Amino acid sequence: MAAAVRRSGHARLKAALVLRDALVAELGVSLAAAMAQLRTVENHIGAAHGLSDGRYLEAMASVCAGDAHHLSTLDDEVRQACGRVRLAPRYAQYLALMLFAHWLDAQRDDAAALLLRLNAWLEAHKPKGEAVPAFVEADLQLAAFWMATAAGKTHVLHACLALLGNEHAGFGRGLKGWSWDRILVITPSEALTRQHADKLRALSTWEVFAYPMDGDAAAIPRLPPDAVIVLDINKLASEKKGDGVTVPTSVFADGRNLVFVDEGHKGQKSEASVWKALQSDLAGINAPMPAHRGLLIEFSATFGQVAEGEHAFDRYAKAVIFDYAYDRFHQDRYGKDFWHVRVQAREDASVMAQRQTLTAALLAYWHQVACFRSAAGKRA
């Protein structure tokens, strides 16, 4: 009897996104139908008009079997958040933000009731072949967006920040009314720290402190609660070591922190487990005191690969709010067609395969350069 083929972490996770599916069910829509209607709107009138003219909302309502009034409330919150970060969301970004806004509303209204509903849904819709454990209170402190590279994760992150901003930062009660002692954006590198800081500063909505570019760690405790602190994961440690630019997580202890993680899975596996613990510690995941429990919101294109480890599978099955991974991204004609070849240089035949692959790659590159240089290409 042939052994069963083990599915990849990507395929397994795609089939077990229980939080996403439960939220979609609560909105009374079919995910496939909602995406199809929203995609049609974007294709016909563009993303800017889809939001501003209310056509995205109309598309969602047309496939809603539940409370369309609730959709209108969520749309208003998403519209305000997008306005604050100057985002005209593509259809997938809009749906991601609608689901996130519902997740936040449900927690704010009655977190215990949300847990009961999520577990009832999970009991009735157990993923085939997967034993996803019940939702617990700490699961409501973690959200994840599984989005392909170039799918606009940075824009969605900033819109989520607008949805969750402190009331005294000028947002008012209309946007959730959450309150934080610290707001952090954690990046994988100094280059991305600069990118986030520059984009946030251009919005003129938040005070932004990029570490270490804007000052040393001694300045962090003096920042107001609504300041956005941007730093890369390599600058964080459980305790200060040496005279370098490492910031100990104790600087952010004893507070309620809102923590965004952009591409938090860069680096080696040994680093990933340490970084994951640091992020959870910063957000106060399952902290003994409720006043110290914040939110951890992750953005990555590689949750599927991370889910190869059993310890991470359950975490993201119960945390992914929305997925727009590369397969969906590519179906919408974004990205590029690709040809994957695996070559093992052990025999003469493999050497020939390497030469053929290199030749094909060089021809593809030559074609791309020729198109770029052509007059037709320059006019496009």
CSV table of N, CA, C and O in Angstrom, one decimal, residues 181-182 248-257 281-282 292:
chain,number,residue,atom,x,y,z
A,181,ASP,N,-0.3,51.7,25.7
A,181,ASP,CA,0.9,52.4,26.3
A,181,ASP,C,2.0,52.6,25.4
A,181,ASP,O,2.8,53.5,25.5
A,182,ARG,N,2.2,51.7,24.4
A,182,ARG,CA,3.2,51.7,23.4
A,182,ARG,C,2.7,51.2,22.1
A,182,ARG,O,2.0,50.2,22.1
A,248,PRO,N,16.5,46.2,25.3
A,248,PRO,CA,15.9,45.1,26.0
A,248,PRO,C,14.4,45.2,26.1
A,248,PRO,O,13.9,46.4,26.1
A,249,THR,N,13.7,44.1,26.0
A,249,THR,CA,12.2,44.2,26.0
A,249,THR,C,11.7,44.8,27.3
A,249,THR,O,10.5,45.2,27.3
A,250,SER,N,12.5,44.8,28.3
A,250,SER,CA,12.0,45.4,29.6
A,250,SER,C,11.7,46.9,29.5
A,250,SER,O,10.9,47.4,30.3
A,251,VAL,N,12.2,47.5,28.4
A,251,VAL,CA,11.9,48.9,28.2
A,251,VAL,C,10.4,49.1,28.0
A,251,VAL,O,9.8,50.1,28.3
A,252,PHE,N,9.8,48.0,27.4
A,252,PHE,CA,8.3,48.1,27.1
A,252,PHE,C,7.5,47.3,28.0
A,252,PHE,O,6.3,47.1,27.8
A,253,ALA,N,8.0,46.9,29.1
A,253,ALA,CA,7.3,46.0,30.1
A,253,ALA,C,6.3,46.8,30.9
A,253,ALA,O,6.3,48.1,30.9
A,254,ASP,N,5.4,46.1,31.5
A,254,ASP,CA,4.3,46.7,32.4
A,254,ASP,C,3.5,47.7,31.7
A,254,ASP,O,3.2,48.8,32.2
A,255,GLY,N,3.1,47.3,30.5
A,255,GLY,CA,2.2,48.2,29.7
A,255,GLY,C,1.4,47.4,28.7
A,255,GLY,O,1.6,46.2,28.6
A,256,ARG,N,0.4,48.1,28.1
A,256,ARG,CA,-0.4,47.4,27.1
A,256,ARG,C,0.1,47.9,25.7
A,256,ARG,O,-0.1,49.0,25.3
A,257,ASN,N,0.8,47.0,25.0
A,257,ASN,CA,1.4,47.3,23.8
A,257,ASN,C,0.7,46.8,22.6
A,257,ASN,O,0.2,45.7,22.5
A,281,ASP,N,6.3,38.4,24.0
A,281,ASP,CA,6.5,39.1,25.3
A,281,ASP,C,6.2,40.6,25.2
A,281,ASP,O,5.6,41.1,26.1
A,282,LEU,N,6.6,41.2,24.1
A,282,LEU,CA,6.2,42.6,23.9
A,282,LEU,C,4.7,42.8,23.9
A,282,LEU,O,4.3,43.8,24.4
A,292,HIS,N,-1.9,44.3,31.0
A,292,HIS,CA,-0.6,44.2,30.3
A,292,HIS,C,-0.8,43.4,29.0
A,292,HIS,O,0.2,43.1,28.3
